[in-house]
mmCIF file of C-alpha atoms in Angstrom:
data_model
loop_
_atom_site.group_PDB
_atom_site.id
_atom_site.type_symbol
_atom_site.label_atom_id
_atom_site.label_comp_id
_atom_site.label_asym_id
_atom_site.label_seq_id
_atom_site.Cartn_x
_atom_site.Cartn_y
_atom_site.Cartn_z
ATOM 1 C CA ALA A 1 59.374 23.225 -99.191
ATOM 2 C CA GLN A 2 57.091 21.194 -101.351
ATOM 3 C CA LYS A 3 58.199 20.338 -104.863
ATOM 4 C CA VAL A 4 56.986 18.151 -107.709
ATOM 5 C CA THR A 5 59.215 16.926 -110.520
ATOM 6 C CA GLN A 6 57.960 15.520 -113.790
ATOM 7 C CA ALA A 7 61.194 14.809 -115.588
ATOM 8 C CA GLN A 8 59.572 13.605 -118.801
ATOM 9 C CA THR A 9 58.762 16.668 -120.858
ATOM 10 C CA GLU A 10 57.221 14.797 -123.758
ATOM 11 C CA ILE A 11 56.479 11.163 -124.530
ATOM 12 C CA SER A 12 55.416 9.777 -127.890
ATOM 13 C CA VAL A 13 53.842 6.352 -128.234
ATOM 14 C CA VAL A 14 51.858 4.434 -130.785
ATOM 15 C CA GLU A 15 48.299 3.468 -130.013
ATOM 16 C CA LYS A 16 47.907 0.364 -127.836
ATOM 17 C CA GLU A 17 51.297 0.794 -126.210
ATOM 18 C CA ASP A 18 51.468 1.074 -122.428
ATOM 19 C CA VAL A 19 53.009 4.252 -121.074
ATOM 20 C CA THR A 20 54.074 5.412 -117.611
ATOM 21 C CA LEU A 21 54.269 9.042 -116.581
ATOM 22 C CA ASP A 22 56.616 9.688 -113.694
ATOM 23 C CA CYS A 23 56.008 12.003 -110.753
ATOM 24 C CA VAL A 24 58.511 12.514 -107.948
ATOM 25 C CA TYR A 25 57.661 14.774 -105.038
ATOM 26 C CA GLU A 26 59.413 16.392 -102.089
ATOM 27 C CA THR A 27 57.825 17.315 -98.812
ATOM 28 C CA ARG A 28 58.838 17.495 -95.169
ATOM 29 C CA ASP A 29 55.342 16.626 -94.000
ATOM 30 C CA THR A 30 54.055 13.148 -93.270
ATOM 31 C CA THR A 31 50.534 14.218 -94.188
ATOM 32 C CA TYR A 32 49.984 15.332 -97.749
ATOM 33 C CA TYR A 33 47.840 14.845 -100.828
ATOM 34 C CA LEU A 34 48.868 13.997 -104.353
ATOM 35 C CA PHE A 35 46.847 14.649 -107.485
ATOM 36 C CA TRP A 36 46.893 14.046 -111.213
ATOM 37 C CA TYR A 37 45.193 16.340 -113.710
ATOM 38 C CA LYS A 38 44.783 16.030 -117.470
ATOM 39 C CA GLN A 39 44.835 18.900 -119.958
ATOM 40 C CA PRO A 40 43.679 17.750 -123.415
ATOM 41 C CA PRO A 41 44.402 19.842 -126.522
ATOM 42 C CA SER A 42 41.147 21.739 -125.960
ATOM 43 C CA GLY A 43 42.792 23.301 -122.907
ATOM 44 C CA GLU A 44 40.551 22.504 -119.983
ATOM 45 C CA LEU A 45 41.966 20.914 -116.839
ATOM 46 C CA VAL A 46 40.368 17.698 -115.669
ATOM 47 C CA PHE A 47 40.829 15.987 -112.304
ATOM 48 C CA LEU A 48 41.945 12.344 -112.497
ATOM 49 C CA ILE A 49 42.824 11.192 -108.995
ATOM 50 C CA ARG A 50 43.602 12.263 -105.431
ATOM 51 C CA ARG A 51 45.631 10.190 -102.982
ATOM 52 C CA ASN A 52 46.502 10.935 -99.361
ATOM 53 C CA SER A 53 49.830 10.004 -97.842
ATOM 54 C CA PHE A 54 48.352 7.341 -95.612
ATOM 55 C CA ASP A 55 46.876 5.339 -98.420
ATOM 56 C CA GLU A 56 49.556 3.536 -100.384
ATOM 57 C CA GLN A 57 47.217 1.204 -102.167
ATOM 58 C CA ASN A 58 47.606 1.311 -105.883
ATOM 59 C CA GLU A 59 44.521 2.308 -107.784
ATOM 60 C CA ILE A 60 43.127 1.159 -111.094
ATOM 61 C CA SER A 61 40.408 2.863 -113.066
ATOM 62 C CA GLY A 62 39.813 1.248 -116.414
ATOM 63 C CA ARG A 63 42.987 1.665 -118.472
ATOM 64 C CA TYR A 64 44.463 4.047 -115.900
ATOM 65 C CA SER A 65 46.466 2.970 -112.873
ATOM 66 C CA TRP A 66 48.493 4.784 -110.266
ATOM 67 C CA ASN A 67 51.465 3.494 -108.299
ATOM 68 C CA PHE A 68 52.124 5.388 -105.058
ATOM 69 C CA GLN A 69 55.449 4.553 -103.381
ATOM 70 C CA LYS A 70 56.392 6.580 -100.320
ATOM 71 C CA SER A 71 59.799 4.893 -100.163
ATOM 72 C CA THR A 72 60.793 6.545 -103.434
ATOM 73 C CA SER A 73 58.498 9.605 -103.109
ATOM 74 C CA SER A 74 56.843 8.748 -106.382
ATOM 75 C CA PHE A 75 53.280 8.718 -107.649
ATOM 76 C CA ASN A 76 53.471 7.331 -111.165
ATOM 77 C CA PHE A 77 50.632 7.106 -113.641
ATOM 78 C CA THR A 78 50.307 4.291 -116.175
ATOM 79 C CA ILE A 79 48.010 4.180 -119.158
ATOM 80 C CA THR A 80 47.479 0.689 -120.522
ATOM 81 C CA ALA A 81 46.720 0.207 -124.204
ATOM 82 C CA SER A 82 46.939 3.922 -124.946
ATOM 83 C CA GLN A 83 44.507 5.578 -127.302
ATOM 84 C CA VAL A 84 44.671 8.745 -129.387
ATOM 85 C CA VAL A 85 42.210 10.371 -126.983
ATOM 86 C CA ASP A 86 44.826 10.028 -124.238
ATOM 87 C CA SER A 87 46.946 12.658 -125.979
ATOM 88 C CA ALA A 88 47.191 15.497 -123.474
ATOM 89 C CA VAL A 89 49.434 17.209 -120.981
ATOM 90 C CA TYR A 90 49.342 15.499 -117.606
ATOM 91 C CA PHE A 91 50.140 17.319 -114.385
ATOM 92 C CA CYS A 92 51.026 15.880 -111.002
ATOM 93 C CA ALA A 93 50.408 18.091 -107.947
ATOM 94 C CA LEU A 94 51.046 18.112 -104.184
ATOM 95 C CA SER A 95 49.549 19.843 -101.160
ATOM 96 C CA GLU A 96 50.888 19.374 -97.656
ATOM 97 C CA TRP A 97 49.726 19.712 -94.065
ATOM 98 C CA GLY A 98 52.267 22.427 -93.311
ATOM 99 C CA THR A 99 50.380 24.893 -95.507
ATOM 100 C CA GLY A 100 46.972 23.740 -94.336
ATOM 101 C CA PHE A 101 46.739 21.974 -97.698
ATOM 102 C CA GLN A 102 45.950 25.345 -99.186
ATOM 103 C CA LYS A 103 49.055 25.720 -101.322
ATOM 104 C CA LEU A 104 49.019 23.427 -104.316
ATOM 105 C CA VAL A 105 52.266 22.867 -106.189
ATOM 106 C CA PHE A 106 52.168 21.427 -109.696
ATOM 107 C CA GLY A 107 54.868 19.744 -111.698
ATOM 108 C CA THR A 108 55.804 21.155 -115.084
ATOM 109 C CA GLY A 109 53.700 18.543 -116.858
ATOM 110 C CA THR A 110 54.323 15.712 -119.303
ATOM 111 C CA ARG A 111 52.958 15.996 -122.818
ATOM 112 C CA LEU A 112 51.782 12.620 -124.101
ATOM 113 C CA LEU A 113 51.348 12.149 -127.836
ATOM 114 C CA VAL A 114 49.578 8.992 -128.928
ATOM 115 C CA SER A 115 49.679 8.390 -132.646
ATOM 116 C CA PRO A 116 47.409 5.981 -134.540
ATOM 117 C CA GLU B 1 25.202 22.833 -114.544
ATOM 118 C CA ALA B 2 28.061 22.957 -112.042
ATOM 119 C CA GLN B 3 30.748 25.227 -113.382
ATOM 120 C CA VAL B 4 33.469 27.787 -112.850
ATOM 121 C CA THR B 5 33.135 30.755 -115.186
ATOM 122 C CA GLN B 6 35.963 33.079 -116.073
ATOM 123 C CA ASN B 7 35.800 36.319 -118.057
ATOM 124 C CA PRO B 8 37.235 37.470 -120.310
ATOM 125 C CA ARG B 9 38.476 34.353 -122.062
ATOM 126 C CA TYR B 10 40.866 36.347 -124.218
ATOM 127 C CA LEU B 11 42.288 39.803 -123.675
ATOM 128 C CA ILE B 12 45.003 41.897 -125.245
ATOM 129 C CA THR B 13 45.930 44.973 -123.258
ATOM 130 C CA VAL B 14 48.768 47.428 -122.821
ATOM 131 C CA THR B 15 51.265 47.909 -120.030
ATOM 132 C CA GLY B 16 49.846 49.740 -117.050
ATOM 133 C CA LYS B 17 46.156 49.514 -117.892
ATOM 134 C CA LYS B 18 44.368 48.007 -114.901
ATOM 135 C CA LEU B 19 42.306 44.947 -115.597
ATOM 136 C CA THR B 20 40.206 42.429 -113.720
ATOM 137 C CA VAL B 21 39.602 38.805 -114.594
ATOM 138 C CA THR B 22 36.400 37.634 -112.999
ATOM 139 C CA CYS B 23 35.773 34.151 -111.639
ATOM 140 C CA SER B 24 32.477 32.813 -110.433
ATOM 141 C CA GLN B 25 31.431 29.347 -109.246
ATOM 142 C CA ASN B 26 27.931 28.001 -108.679
ATOM 143 C CA MET B 27 28.808 25.004 -106.495
ATOM 144 C CA ASN B 28 28.913 26.787 -103.120
ATOM 145 C CA HIS B 29 32.575 25.847 -102.767
ATOM 146 C CA GLU B 30 34.596 27.188 -99.838
ATOM 147 C CA TYR B 31 38.002 27.081 -101.533
ATOM 148 C CA MET B 32 38.989 29.069 -104.613
ATOM 149 C CA SER B 33 42.342 29.728 -106.211
ATOM 150 C CA TRP B 34 44.098 31.294 -109.193
ATOM 151 C CA TYR B 35 46.896 29.801 -111.300
ATOM 152 C CA ARG B 36 48.954 30.902 -114.215
ATOM 153 C CA GLN B 37 50.240 28.494 -116.830
ATOM 154 C CA ASP B 38 53.423 29.242 -118.747
ATOM 155 C CA PRO B 39 55.348 27.011 -121.164
ATOM 156 C CA GLY B 40 57.892 24.887 -119.371
ATOM 157 C CA LEU B 41 56.737 26.077 -115.945
ATOM 158 C CA GLY B 42 53.486 24.208 -115.550
ATOM 159 C CA LEU B 43 50.809 25.694 -113.332
ATOM 160 C CA ARG B 44 51.789 28.057 -110.549
ATOM 161 C CA GLN B 45 49.467 29.207 -107.802
ATOM 162 C CA ILE B 46 48.957 32.953 -107.546
ATOM 163 C CA TYR B 47 46.462 33.352 -104.692
ATOM 164 C CA TYR B 48 43.989 31.204 -102.839
ATOM 165 C CA SER B 49 41.012 31.748 -100.581
ATOM 166 C CA MET B 50 39.583 29.487 -97.927
ATOM 167 C CA ASN B 51 36.383 31.481 -97.531
ATOM 168 C CA VAL B 52 34.851 34.944 -97.703
ATOM 169 C CA GLU B 53 37.365 37.628 -96.694
ATOM 170 C CA VAL B 54 40.102 34.972 -96.237
ATOM 171 C CA THR B 55 42.807 35.103 -98.885
ATOM 172 C CA ASP B 56 46.511 34.342 -98.988
ATOM 173 C CA LYS B 57 49.459 34.343 -101.347
ATOM 174 C CA GLY B 58 50.499 31.414 -103.438
ATOM 175 C CA ASP B 59 53.891 31.033 -105.055
ATOM 176 C CA VAL B 60 53.745 33.906 -107.555
ATOM 177 C CA PRO B 61 51.576 36.708 -106.088
ATOM 178 C CA GLU B 62 53.675 39.681 -107.226
ATOM 179 C CA GLY B 63 51.709 42.077 -109.402
ATOM 180 C CA TYR B 64 48.332 40.582 -108.539
ATOM 181 C CA LYS B 65 45.539 41.269 -106.089
ATOM 182 C CA VAL B 66 42.432 39.312 -105.223
ATOM 183 C CA SER B 67 39.318 39.781 -103.166
ATOM 184 C CA ARG B 68 36.659 37.430 -101.838
ATOM 185 C CA LYS B 69 33.671 39.520 -100.838
ATOM 186 C CA GLU B 70 31.168 36.846 -101.799
ATOM 187 C CA LYS B 71 31.547 33.103 -101.648
ATOM 188 C CA ARG B 72 30.896 32.567 -105.326
ATOM 189 C CA ASN B 73 33.258 35.231 -106.730
ATOM 190 C CA PHE B 74 37.031 35.489 -106.679
ATOM 191 C CA PRO B 75 38.298 38.166 -109.082
ATOM 192 C CA LEU B 76 41.950 38.513 -110.045
ATOM 193 C CA ILE B 77 43.139 42.106 -110.345
ATOM 194 C CA LEU B 78 46.179 43.303 -112.234
ATOM 195 C CA GLU B 79 46.653 46.884 -111.069
ATOM 196 C CA SER B 80 49.439 47.718 -113.525
ATOM 197 C CA PRO B 81 49.956 44.841 -115.949
ATOM 198 C CA SER B 82 53.382 44.218 -117.406
ATOM 199 C CA PRO B 83 54.480 42.017 -120.328
ATOM 200 C CA ASN B 84 55.740 39.318 -117.941
ATOM 201 C CA GLN B 85 52.143 38.786 -116.879
ATOM 202 C CA THR B 86 51.284 37.555 -120.347
ATOM 203 C CA SER B 87 50.007 34.086 -119.577
ATOM 204 C CA LEU B 88 47.104 31.654 -119.470
ATOM 205 C CA TYR B 89 45.170 32.060 -116.238
ATOM 206 C CA PHE B 90 42.954 29.506 -114.548
ATOM 207 C CA CYS B 91 40.540 29.936 -111.701
ATOM 208 C CA ALA B 92 39.535 26.878 -109.694
ATOM 209 C CA SER B 93 37.229 25.975 -106.853
ATOM 210 C CA SER B 94 36.848 23.044 -104.505
ATOM 211 C CA PRO B 95 34.592 22.054 -101.597
ATOM 212 C CA HIS B 96 37.709 22.177 -99.402
ATOM 213 C CA ALA B 97 41.466 22.642 -99.756
ATOM 214 C CA THR B 98 42.209 18.917 -100.123
ATOM 215 C CA GLY B 99 39.469 18.254 -102.629
ATOM 216 C CA GLU B 100 39.354 17.879 -106.343
ATOM 217 C CA LEU B 101 39.733 21.207 -108.134
ATOM 218 C CA PHE B 102 37.115 22.324 -110.634
ATOM 219 C CA PHE B 103 38.758 24.618 -113.149
ATOM 220 C CA GLY B 104 37.409 27.384 -115.299
ATOM 221 C CA GLU B 105 38.116 27.328 -119.023
ATOM 222 C CA GLY B 106 41.059 29.678 -118.738
ATOM 223 C CA SER B 107 41.738 33.299 -119.664
ATOM 224 C CA ARG B 108 44.501 34.047 -122.123
ATOM 225 C CA LEU B 109 45.989 37.431 -121.350
ATOM 226 C CA THR B 110 48.490 39.289 -123.502
ATOM 227 C CA VAL B 111 50.144 42.444 -122.204
ATOM 228 C CA LEU B 112 51.896 44.547 -124.850
#
C-alpha cells in the first residue's frame, strides 16, 4: 500500500536560512508520481512540482530545489534563503501505477514558520 | 479565469440533516476528486472520478456519496452527517490522474 511520511511536523527558521523538508514514501510499484503542494496561511492549495519515478534528476526552480532519491525512497524539498512568504504548510503526495494513478496519498504535512 | 468553485464555503449543520457540497470546474478536466483535511492527518482522499459516470472510493469514503453526471460538476453528498465529518473539504480537478491538481478554495463544514 502506498504511504507518505513527513516526519517533521513543524519547522521554525529565521529569514535567509536554508531549510529542507523531508518526504519519505512507500510503494510496491516501480512506476509512480510524487508531488509537492503548498498551503499558505490563506488556505488554498498550490501545486509546486510533479516527478515521475523514472526521472531522478534533481530540479531547481529559483530558491526551491527538490532531491529525489529512489535508493532511500525520499523526495526532499529545500528552500534556499527562506523568506517570510515561504511560511506555509507543505504537503508531499504519491500516486502509483497499481491504482491507475487515481488514488493520491498525502503526507501529514510540515508547517514551516519563517520569522523576520 | 480557470478555476474550481466550491459551495458553500462555510456551513454549520446538525447531525442527520442531508447536505451537498457542490464543485464545478471550467477547465474541461477529466479527473476530479474530493479530500478532507483534518489536523494532524493531512489531506485524505474521499472519492475520485476519471470521467462522467466513472467514480471510485478513495481512502475515507464512509458516510459520503458522489456523482458525476456532467464533466464539470462533482458534488459531494453527506446523506446523514455526523460530528466526525466536521472538517475542511477540498475539491480538485486535473487534466488526467497524474497531472497537477487544481484545488477549490475549500469548504469548512461543522456538524453539531
